[in-house]
Every structure is written in C-alpha cells, then in structure tokens.
Short mmCIF file of C-alpha atoms and ligand atoms in Angstrom, two decimals:
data_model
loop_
_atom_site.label_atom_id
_atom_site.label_comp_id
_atom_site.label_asym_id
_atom_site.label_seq_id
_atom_site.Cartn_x
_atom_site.Cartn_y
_atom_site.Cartn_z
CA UNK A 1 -31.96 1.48 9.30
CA UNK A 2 -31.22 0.24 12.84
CA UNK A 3 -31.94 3.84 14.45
CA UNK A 4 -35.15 4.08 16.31
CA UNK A 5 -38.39 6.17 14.42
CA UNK A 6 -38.45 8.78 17.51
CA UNK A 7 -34.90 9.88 16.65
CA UNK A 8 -35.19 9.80 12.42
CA UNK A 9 -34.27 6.39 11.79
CA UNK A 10 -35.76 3.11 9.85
CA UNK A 11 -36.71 1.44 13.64
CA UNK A 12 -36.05 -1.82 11.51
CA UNK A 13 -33.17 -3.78 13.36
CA UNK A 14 -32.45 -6.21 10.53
CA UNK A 15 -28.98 -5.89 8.94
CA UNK A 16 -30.91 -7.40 5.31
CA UNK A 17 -31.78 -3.65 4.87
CA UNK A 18 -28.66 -2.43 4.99
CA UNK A 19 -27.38 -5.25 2.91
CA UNK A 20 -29.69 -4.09 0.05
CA UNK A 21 -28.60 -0.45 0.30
CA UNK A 22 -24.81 -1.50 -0.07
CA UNK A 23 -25.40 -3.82 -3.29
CA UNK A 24 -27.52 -0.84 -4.58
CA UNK A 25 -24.70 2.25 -3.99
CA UNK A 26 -22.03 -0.33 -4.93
CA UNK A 27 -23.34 -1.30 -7.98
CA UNK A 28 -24.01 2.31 -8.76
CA UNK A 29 -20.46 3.12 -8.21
CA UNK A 30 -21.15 5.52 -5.02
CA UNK A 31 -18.64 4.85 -2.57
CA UNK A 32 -18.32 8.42 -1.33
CA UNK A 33 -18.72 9.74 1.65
CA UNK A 34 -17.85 6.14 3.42
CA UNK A 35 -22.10 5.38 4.02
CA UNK A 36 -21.14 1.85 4.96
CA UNK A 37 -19.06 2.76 8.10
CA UNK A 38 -21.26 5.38 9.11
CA UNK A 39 -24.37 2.67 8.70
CA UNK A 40 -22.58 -0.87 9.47
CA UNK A 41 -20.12 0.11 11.65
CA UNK A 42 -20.73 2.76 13.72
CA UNK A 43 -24.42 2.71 13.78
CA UNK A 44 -24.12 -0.10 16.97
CA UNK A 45 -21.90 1.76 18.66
CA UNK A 46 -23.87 4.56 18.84
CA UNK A 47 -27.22 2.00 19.55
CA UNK A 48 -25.83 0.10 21.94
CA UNK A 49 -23.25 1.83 23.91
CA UNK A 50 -25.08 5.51 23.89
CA UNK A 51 -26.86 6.70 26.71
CA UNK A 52 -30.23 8.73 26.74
CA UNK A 53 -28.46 12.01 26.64
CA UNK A 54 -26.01 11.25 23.91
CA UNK A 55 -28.31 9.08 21.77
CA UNK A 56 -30.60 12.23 21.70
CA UNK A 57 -27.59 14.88 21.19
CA UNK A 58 -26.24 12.34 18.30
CA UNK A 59 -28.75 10.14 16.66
CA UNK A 60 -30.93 12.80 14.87
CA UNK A 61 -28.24 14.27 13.24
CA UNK A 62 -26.73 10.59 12.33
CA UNK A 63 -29.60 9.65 10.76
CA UNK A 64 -30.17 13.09 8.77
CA UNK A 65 -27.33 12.79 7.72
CA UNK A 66 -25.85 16.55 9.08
CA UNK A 67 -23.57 14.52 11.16
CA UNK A 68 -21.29 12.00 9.45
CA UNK A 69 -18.98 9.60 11.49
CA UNK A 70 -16.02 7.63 11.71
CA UNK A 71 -14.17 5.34 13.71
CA UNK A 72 -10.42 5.39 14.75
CA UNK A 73 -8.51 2.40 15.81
CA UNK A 74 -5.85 2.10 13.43
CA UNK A 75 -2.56 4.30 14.24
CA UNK A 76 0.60 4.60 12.29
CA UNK A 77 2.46 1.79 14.26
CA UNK A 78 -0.49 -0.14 14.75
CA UNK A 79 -2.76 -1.82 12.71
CA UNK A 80 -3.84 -5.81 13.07
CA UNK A 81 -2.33 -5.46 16.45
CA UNK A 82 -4.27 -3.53 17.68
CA UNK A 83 -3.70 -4.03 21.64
CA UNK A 84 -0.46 -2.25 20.64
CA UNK A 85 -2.00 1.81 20.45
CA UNK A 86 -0.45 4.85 21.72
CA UNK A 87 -3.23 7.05 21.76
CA UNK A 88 -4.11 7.85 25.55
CA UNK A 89 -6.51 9.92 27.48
CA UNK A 90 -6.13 11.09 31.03
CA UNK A 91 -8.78 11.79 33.58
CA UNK A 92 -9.07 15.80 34.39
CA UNK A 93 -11.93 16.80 36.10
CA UNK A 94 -14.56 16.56 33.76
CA UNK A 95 -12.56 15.87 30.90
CA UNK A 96 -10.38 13.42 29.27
CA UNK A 97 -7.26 14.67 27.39
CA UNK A 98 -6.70 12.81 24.72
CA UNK A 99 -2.85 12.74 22.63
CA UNK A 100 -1.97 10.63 19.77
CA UNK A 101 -2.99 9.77 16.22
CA UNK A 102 -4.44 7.58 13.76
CA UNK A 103 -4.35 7.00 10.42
CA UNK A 104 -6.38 5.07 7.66
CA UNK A 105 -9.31 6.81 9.01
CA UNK A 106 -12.24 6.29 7.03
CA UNK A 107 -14.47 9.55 6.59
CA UNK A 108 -11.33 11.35 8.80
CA UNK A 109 -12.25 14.20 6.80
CA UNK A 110 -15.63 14.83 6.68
CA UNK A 111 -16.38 13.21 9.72
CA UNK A 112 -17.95 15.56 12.33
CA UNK A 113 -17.96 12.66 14.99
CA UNK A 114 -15.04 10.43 15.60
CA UNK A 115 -15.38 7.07 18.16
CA UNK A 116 -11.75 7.09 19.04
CA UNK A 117 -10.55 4.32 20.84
CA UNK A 118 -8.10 5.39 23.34
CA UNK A 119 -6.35 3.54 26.61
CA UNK A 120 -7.05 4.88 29.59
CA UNK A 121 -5.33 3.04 31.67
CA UNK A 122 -1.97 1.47 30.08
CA UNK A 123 -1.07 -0.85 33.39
CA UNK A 124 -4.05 -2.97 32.21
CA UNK A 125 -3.92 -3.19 28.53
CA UNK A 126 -6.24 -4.02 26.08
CA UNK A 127 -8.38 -4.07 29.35
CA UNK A 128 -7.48 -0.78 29.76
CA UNK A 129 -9.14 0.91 26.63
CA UNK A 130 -12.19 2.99 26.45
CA UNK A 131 -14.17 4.82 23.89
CA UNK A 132 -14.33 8.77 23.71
CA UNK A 133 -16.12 10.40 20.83
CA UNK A 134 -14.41 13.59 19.82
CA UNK A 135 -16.16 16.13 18.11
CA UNK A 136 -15.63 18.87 15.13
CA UNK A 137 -14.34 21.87 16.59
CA UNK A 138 -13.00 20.47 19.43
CA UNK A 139 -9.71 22.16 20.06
CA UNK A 140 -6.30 20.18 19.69
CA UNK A 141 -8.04 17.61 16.91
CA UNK A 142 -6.73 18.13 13.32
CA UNK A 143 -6.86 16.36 10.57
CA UNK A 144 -4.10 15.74 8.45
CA UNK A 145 -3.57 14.17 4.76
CA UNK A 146 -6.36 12.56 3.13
CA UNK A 147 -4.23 9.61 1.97
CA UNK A 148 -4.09 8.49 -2.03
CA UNK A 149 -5.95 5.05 -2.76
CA UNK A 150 -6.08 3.21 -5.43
CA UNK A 151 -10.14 2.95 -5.66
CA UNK A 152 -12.64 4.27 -3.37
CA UNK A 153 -11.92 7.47 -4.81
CA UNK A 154 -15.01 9.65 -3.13
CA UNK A 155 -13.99 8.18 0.14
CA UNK A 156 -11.86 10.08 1.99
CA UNK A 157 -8.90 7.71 4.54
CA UNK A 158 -7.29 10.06 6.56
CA UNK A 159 -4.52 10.64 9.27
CA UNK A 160 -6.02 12.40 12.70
CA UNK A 161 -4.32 14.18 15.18
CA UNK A 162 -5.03 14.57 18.89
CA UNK A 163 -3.07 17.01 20.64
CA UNK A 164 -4.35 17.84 24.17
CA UNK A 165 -8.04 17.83 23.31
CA UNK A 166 -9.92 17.99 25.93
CA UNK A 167 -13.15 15.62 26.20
CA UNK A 168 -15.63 15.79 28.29
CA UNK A 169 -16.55 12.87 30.14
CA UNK A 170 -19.73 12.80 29.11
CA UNK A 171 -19.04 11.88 25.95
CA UNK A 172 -17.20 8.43 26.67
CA UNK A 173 -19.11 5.88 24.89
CA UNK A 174 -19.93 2.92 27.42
CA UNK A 175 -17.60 2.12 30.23
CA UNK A 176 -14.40 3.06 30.75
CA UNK A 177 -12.07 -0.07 30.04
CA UNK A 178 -14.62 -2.05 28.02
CA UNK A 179 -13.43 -0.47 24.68
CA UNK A 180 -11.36 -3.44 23.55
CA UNK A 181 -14.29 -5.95 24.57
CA UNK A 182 -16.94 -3.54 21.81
CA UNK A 183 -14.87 -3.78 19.15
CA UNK A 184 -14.57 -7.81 19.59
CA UNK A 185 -18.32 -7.69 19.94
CA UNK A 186 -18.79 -5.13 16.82
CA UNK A 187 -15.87 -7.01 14.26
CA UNK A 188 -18.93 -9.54 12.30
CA UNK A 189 -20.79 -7.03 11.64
CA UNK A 190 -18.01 -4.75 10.10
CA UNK A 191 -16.10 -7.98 8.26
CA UNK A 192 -19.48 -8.89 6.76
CA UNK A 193 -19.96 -5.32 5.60
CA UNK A 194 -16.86 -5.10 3.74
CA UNK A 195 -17.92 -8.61 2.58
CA UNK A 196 -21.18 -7.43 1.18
CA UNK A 197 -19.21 -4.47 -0.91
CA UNK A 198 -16.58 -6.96 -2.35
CA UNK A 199 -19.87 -9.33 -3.42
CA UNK A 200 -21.68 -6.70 -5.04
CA UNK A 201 -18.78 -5.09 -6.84
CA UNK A 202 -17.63 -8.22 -8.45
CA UNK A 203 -21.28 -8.84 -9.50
CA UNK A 204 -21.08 -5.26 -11.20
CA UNK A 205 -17.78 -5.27 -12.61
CA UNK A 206 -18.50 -9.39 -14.19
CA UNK A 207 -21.31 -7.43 -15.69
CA UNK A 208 -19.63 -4.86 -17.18
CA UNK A 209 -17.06 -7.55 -18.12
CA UNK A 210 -19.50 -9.62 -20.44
CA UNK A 211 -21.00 -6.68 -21.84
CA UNK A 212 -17.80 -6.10 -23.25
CA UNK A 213 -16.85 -9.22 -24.37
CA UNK A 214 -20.28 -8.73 -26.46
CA UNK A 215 -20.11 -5.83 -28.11
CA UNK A 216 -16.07 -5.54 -28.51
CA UNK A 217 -15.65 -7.52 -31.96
CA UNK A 218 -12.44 -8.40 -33.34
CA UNK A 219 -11.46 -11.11 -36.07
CA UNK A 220 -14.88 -10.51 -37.16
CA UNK A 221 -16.39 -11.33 -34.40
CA UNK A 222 -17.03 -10.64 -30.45
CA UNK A 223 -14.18 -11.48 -27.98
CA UNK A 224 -16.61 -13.09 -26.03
CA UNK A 225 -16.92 -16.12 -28.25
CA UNK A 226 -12.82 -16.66 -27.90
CA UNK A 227 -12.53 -20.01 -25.70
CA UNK A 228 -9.78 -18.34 -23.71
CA UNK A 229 -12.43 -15.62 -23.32
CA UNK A 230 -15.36 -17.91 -22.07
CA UNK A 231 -12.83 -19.79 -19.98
CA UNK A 232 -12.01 -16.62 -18.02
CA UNK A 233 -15.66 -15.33 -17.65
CA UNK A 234 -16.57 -18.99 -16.38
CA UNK A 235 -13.99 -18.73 -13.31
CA UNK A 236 -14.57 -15.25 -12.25
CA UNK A 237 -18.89 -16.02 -12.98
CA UNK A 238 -18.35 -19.36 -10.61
CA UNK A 239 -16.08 -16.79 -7.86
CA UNK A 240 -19.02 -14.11 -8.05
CA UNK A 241 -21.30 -16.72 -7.64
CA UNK A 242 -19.74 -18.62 -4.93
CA UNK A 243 -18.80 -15.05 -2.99
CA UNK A 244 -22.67 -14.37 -3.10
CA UNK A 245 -23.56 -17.58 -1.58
CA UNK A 246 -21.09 -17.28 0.87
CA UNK A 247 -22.16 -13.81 1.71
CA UNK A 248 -25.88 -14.02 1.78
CA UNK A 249 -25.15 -17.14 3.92
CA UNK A 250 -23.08 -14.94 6.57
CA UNK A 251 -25.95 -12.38 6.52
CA UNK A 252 -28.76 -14.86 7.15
CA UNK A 253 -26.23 -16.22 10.48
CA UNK A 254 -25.78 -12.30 11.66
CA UNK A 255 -29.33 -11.64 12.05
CA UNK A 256 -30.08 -14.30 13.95
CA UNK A 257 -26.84 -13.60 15.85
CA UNK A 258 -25.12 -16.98 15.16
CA UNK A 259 -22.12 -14.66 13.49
CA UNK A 260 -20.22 -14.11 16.34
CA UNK A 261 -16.35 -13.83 16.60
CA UNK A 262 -16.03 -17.29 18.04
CA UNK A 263 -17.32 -18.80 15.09
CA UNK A 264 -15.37 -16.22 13.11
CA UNK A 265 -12.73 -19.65 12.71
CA UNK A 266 -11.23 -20.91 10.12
CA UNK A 267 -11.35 -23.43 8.80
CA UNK A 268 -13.43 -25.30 11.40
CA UNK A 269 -17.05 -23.45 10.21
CA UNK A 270 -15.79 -22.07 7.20
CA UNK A 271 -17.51 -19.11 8.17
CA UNK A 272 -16.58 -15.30 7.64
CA UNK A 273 -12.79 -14.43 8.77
CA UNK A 274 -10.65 -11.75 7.66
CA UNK A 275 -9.00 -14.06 5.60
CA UNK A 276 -12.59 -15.07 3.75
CA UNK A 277 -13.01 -11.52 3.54
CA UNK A 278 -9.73 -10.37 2.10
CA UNK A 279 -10.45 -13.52 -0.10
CA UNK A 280 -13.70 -12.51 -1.38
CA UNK A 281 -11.66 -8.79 -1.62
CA UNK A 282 -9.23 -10.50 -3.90
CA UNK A 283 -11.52 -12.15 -5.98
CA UNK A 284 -13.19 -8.78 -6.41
CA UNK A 285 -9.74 -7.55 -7.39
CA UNK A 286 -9.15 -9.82 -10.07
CA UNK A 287 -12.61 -9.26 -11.86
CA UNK A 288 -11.42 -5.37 -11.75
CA UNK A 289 -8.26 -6.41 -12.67
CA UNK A 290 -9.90 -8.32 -15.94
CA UNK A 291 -12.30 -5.30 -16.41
CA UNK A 292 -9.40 -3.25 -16.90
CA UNK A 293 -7.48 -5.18 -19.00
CA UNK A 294 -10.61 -6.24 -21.64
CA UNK A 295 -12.31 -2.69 -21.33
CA UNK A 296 -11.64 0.64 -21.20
CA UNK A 297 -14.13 0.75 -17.90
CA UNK A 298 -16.68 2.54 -20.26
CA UNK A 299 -19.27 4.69 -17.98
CA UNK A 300 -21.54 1.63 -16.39
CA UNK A 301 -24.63 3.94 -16.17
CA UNK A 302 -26.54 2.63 -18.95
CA UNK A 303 -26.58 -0.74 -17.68
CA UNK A 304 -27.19 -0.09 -14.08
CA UNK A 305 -30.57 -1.77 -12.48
CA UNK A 306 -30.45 -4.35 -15.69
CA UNK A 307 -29.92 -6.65 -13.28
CA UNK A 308 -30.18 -7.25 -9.68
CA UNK A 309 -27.94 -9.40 -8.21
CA UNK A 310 -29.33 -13.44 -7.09
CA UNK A 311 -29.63 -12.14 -3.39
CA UNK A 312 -31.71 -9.21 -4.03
CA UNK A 313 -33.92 -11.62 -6.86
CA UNK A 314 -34.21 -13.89 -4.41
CA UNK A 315 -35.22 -11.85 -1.45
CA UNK A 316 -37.84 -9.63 -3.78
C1 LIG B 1 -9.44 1.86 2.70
C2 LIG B 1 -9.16 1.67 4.16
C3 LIG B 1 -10.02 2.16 5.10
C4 LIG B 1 -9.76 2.00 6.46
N1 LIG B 1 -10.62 2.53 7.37
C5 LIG B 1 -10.32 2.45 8.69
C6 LIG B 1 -11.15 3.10 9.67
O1 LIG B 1 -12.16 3.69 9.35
N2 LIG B 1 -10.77 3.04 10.97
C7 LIG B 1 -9.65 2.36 11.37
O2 LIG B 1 -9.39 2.35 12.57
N3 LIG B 1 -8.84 1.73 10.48
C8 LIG B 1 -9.15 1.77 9.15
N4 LIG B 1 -8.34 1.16 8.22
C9 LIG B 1 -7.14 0.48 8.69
C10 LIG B 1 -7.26 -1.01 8.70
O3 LIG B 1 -8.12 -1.42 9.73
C11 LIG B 1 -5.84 -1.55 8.86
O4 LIG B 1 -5.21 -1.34 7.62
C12 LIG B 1 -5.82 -3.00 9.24
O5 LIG B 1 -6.18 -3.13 10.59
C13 LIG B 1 -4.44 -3.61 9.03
O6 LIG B 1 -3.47 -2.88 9.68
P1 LIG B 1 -2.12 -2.42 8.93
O7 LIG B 1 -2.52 -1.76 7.65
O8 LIG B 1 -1.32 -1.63 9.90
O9 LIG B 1 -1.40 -3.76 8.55
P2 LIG B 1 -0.38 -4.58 9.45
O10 LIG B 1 -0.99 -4.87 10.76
O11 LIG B 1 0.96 -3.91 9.44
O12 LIG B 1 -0.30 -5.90 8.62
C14 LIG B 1 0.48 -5.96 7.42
C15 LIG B 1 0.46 -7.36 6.89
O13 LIG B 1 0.94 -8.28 7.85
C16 LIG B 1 -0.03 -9.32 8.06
N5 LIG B 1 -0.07 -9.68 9.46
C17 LIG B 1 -0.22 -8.85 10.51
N6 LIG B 1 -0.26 -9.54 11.64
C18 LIG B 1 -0.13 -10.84 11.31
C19 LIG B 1 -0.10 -12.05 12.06
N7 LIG B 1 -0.23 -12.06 13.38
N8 LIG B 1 0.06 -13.20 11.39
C20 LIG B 1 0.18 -13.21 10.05
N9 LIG B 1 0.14 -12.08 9.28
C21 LIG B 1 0.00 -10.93 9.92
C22 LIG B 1 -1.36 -8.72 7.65
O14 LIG B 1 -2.27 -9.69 7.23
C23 LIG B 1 -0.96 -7.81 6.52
O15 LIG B 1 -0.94 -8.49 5.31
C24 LIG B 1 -8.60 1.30 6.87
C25 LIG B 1 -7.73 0.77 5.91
C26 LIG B 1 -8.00 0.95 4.57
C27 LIG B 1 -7.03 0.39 3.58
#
C-alpha cells in the first residue's frame, strides 16, 4: 500500500489500508504465502532504508508480487535476545561474506529476497549490526527444513543457511552498524501487525463458534441456549471485543506515529507490548481452542463477508 505509484504500489502511506487487507485474508482463512511480513514488515525497510538504485531494482517486483520477502533475525541460539547473533559478514572488496543461520524464518522458502541482519563488526555489538539483503541464487545460501506448525499451515517458517555467500555491497540496506537501531524503529509496526491477525481471527473463529452453538441441537434443542454455553460465548464475545478496541486503538496511535517503542511500556500506557500481543495471541488461542472443542471446524466459506468486523463497520 505504502509503495510509491511510479514503482507499482498503492502511494497511500496509511497503515489503515493494510489493516483492512489483514482482517479480510484472515477472516478468509489465507495465511499463505506470509502477505503480512512481506506488507507490514518488510515493506519499511525496503521504503525507508533503500536507496534509488535498489528501490528501483526491488520495489517493482515487491509490489507485483514476482518477488516475495522475508526477514531473518531469529537464529537457533537466539531469539528474544537478540543482541546475542552469530551470523557475521566480513568486508571483501566489494562484497560482504556472510556465515551463519537462522531459523523461524517466515516465507524462508519462497522468499526470493531475504533482509538478513548480520554483525559486522562484533567489538561493538548490537552497535555493530548491519543489514544485507541476500538474494535467490546467490551461491552459499540454502534453505533448509520448512519447520511443522501447529496453524499457519500455507505459511512456510524455515531454517536458512549462509555459508560463504558473497554480497555485494551494494546491497546493504542503510548504514553499516545501524541495523540494530531499524529494527527498534520497525518493532510497532510489526507487534501491531501480528496484533491485527490475532483480532481478526478471534472475530472469525467467535463467529464460527455461535453459528455452531445454533444449529448443533442436542436435548432437543441448540447448545447455544445451555447457560454454561452462553456463559462461555459471553467471555470470549467481551475478549474479541475488548482485543478490537485495543487494536483499532493502537492503529489510530501508529499512524499518527505516537506508537513508538518508548511507549511500547507496560503497564504505564497500557499500550501495545509483546506481552499485550502474545495476550491478545492467547485470547485468540482459546476461541480456537473452544472452536475445536464445540465444532468440527466445518468449512467457514459460507459464512464469510456475513459480517465485517466493528472496525471495518465503523471505518466504512
Ligand atoms: C510462526 C513464527 C514465525 C516467525 N517468523 C520470524 C521471521 O520471519 N523472522 C525472524 O527473524 N524470526 C521469526 N520468528 C521467530 C520469533 O521472532 C522468535 O520466536 C522470538 O523472537 C522468540 O525467540 P525464541 O523462540 O528463541 O524464544 P526465547 O527467546 O528462547 O524465549 C523463550 C521463552 O522465554 C521467555 N523469555 C525470553 N527472554 C526473557 C526475559 N528476558 N524475561 C522473561 N522471559 C523471557 C520468552 O517470553 C519465551 O516465553 C518466528 C516465530 C514463529 C513462531
């Protein structure tokens, strides 16, 4: 959405759009190939970091869609921590040579444009990381499995291997050493995206939930008018409802770029964390947990665009 017009994209710089596109392929169930990270998370990097050259060599095929990307930070030892990775790239001539691995990747497989961040110079630290986009082809990179999930099943998370690939310098993403500094500046965004799926899917899968309880009769009538049965639809209604509140609230602060990681404290603003966000995960969790339980997850197609969710109804 963010991508200029002159190289194929929306030219709209207003993260609402991609908002509704999320709650639309979420609710239809389309998590595959991983369009979120591609269009929440990596789109800035490419926008704001790029140069001329490499926004033209990149952004048309970004935005076509002939180029999908990913992003790797995560590595087997290190994950939260991230000031801990291995991964390094040395200067040789006019290339980098980057060794090491990820894992967790999202898109690792299909991705034909990986921002991998790398240190570049270990005496300084996270100081010392920079951002070098490796390409398909290029040799020494490998993938390796495309790891089992539990959900997200058209999404492939993958391990990637770097094994004296050569990268030429020209294809470092902003300046060398500020690597650690762009994710810092990048981490709203992506916390609010995953946000924005979590919303949407419990909205989706409540749905589906109360559909059930309608039509699934037993003791000669539907389960749905069982008080245990109202009882449970009441909590999970009031967590879907209070997640979407939460969420549209985080949007409205992003766009007007009061969502930044300072304020990314809890409890102090009760704003967005990864804790809010793993909640708002969890609460997702339990409506799919209930869904399974009462249902037999019946095919949701029939019901899809019933209803839009209090966001989009309020926003159209
Ligand atoms: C589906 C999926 C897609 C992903 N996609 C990507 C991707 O595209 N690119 C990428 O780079 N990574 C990706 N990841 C990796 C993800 O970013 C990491 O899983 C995350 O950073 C956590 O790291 P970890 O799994 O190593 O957990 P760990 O860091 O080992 O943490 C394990 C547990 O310890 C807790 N913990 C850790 N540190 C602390 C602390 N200081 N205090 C208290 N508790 C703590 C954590 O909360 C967690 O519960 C993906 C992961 C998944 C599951």
């Amino acid at each position: 959405m963010a991508v200029p017009e002159e190289f194929g994209g929306g030219g709209v710089d207003d993260f609402r759009y991609n908002v509704v596109l999320t709650e639309e392929t979420t609710r239809g169930g389309y998590s595959g190939v991983g369009f979120m990270l591609h269009n929440d998370v990596v789109a800035p990097y490419l926008l704001n970091l790029a140069d001329e050259e490499q926004k033209k060599r990149w952004l048309p095929g970004f935005c076509s869609g002939e180029i999908i990307t990913a992003i790797a930070m995560t590595e087997p030892g290190t994950g939260s921590d991230l000031q801990g990775i291995k991964t390094r790239a040395v200067r040789d001539g006019d290339d980098w040579v980057l060794n090491g691995s990820k894992t967790f990747i999202t898109n690792g497989i299909n991705a034909d444009l990986v921002i991998v961040v790398a240190c570049t110079d270990p005496e300084k630290g996270a100081q010392g990381f920079s951002l070098l986009v490796v390409e398909r082809g290029m040799p020494g990179f490998e993938r390796g499995r495309n790891l089992d999930k539990i959900g997200l099943d058209a999404q492939d998370t993958a391990e990637l291997s770097f094994d004296d690939v050569r990268v030429p310098a020209a294809n470092m993403l902003g300046e060398e050493g500020l690597g650690f500094i762009y994710l810092m500046q990048n981490l709203p965004q992506e916390r609010l995206s995953i946000a924005v799926v979590a919303a949407a899917a419990m909205e989706q899968v409540l749905e589906d939930t109360i559909q059930y309880c309608r039509d699934r009769k037993a003791f000669g009538k539907p389960i749905g008018r069982f008080q245990n049965s109202r009882f449970e639809l009441a909590e999970l209604s009031t967590e879907a409802l209070l997640a979407r509140v939460f969420v549209d609230k985080c949007v409205e602060l992003l766009n007007v770029g009061a969502l930044t990681v300072q304020e990314l404290r809890w409890p102090s603003t009760g704003l967005l964390t990864s804790r809010s966000s793993s909640s708002t995960a969890a609460s997702s969790c339990t409506a799919v947990t209930a869904t399974c339980v009462n249902t037999r997850l019946r095919r949701r197609t029939s019901i899809l665009g019933s209803r839009r969710s209090t966001a989009a109804r309020t926003r159209s």
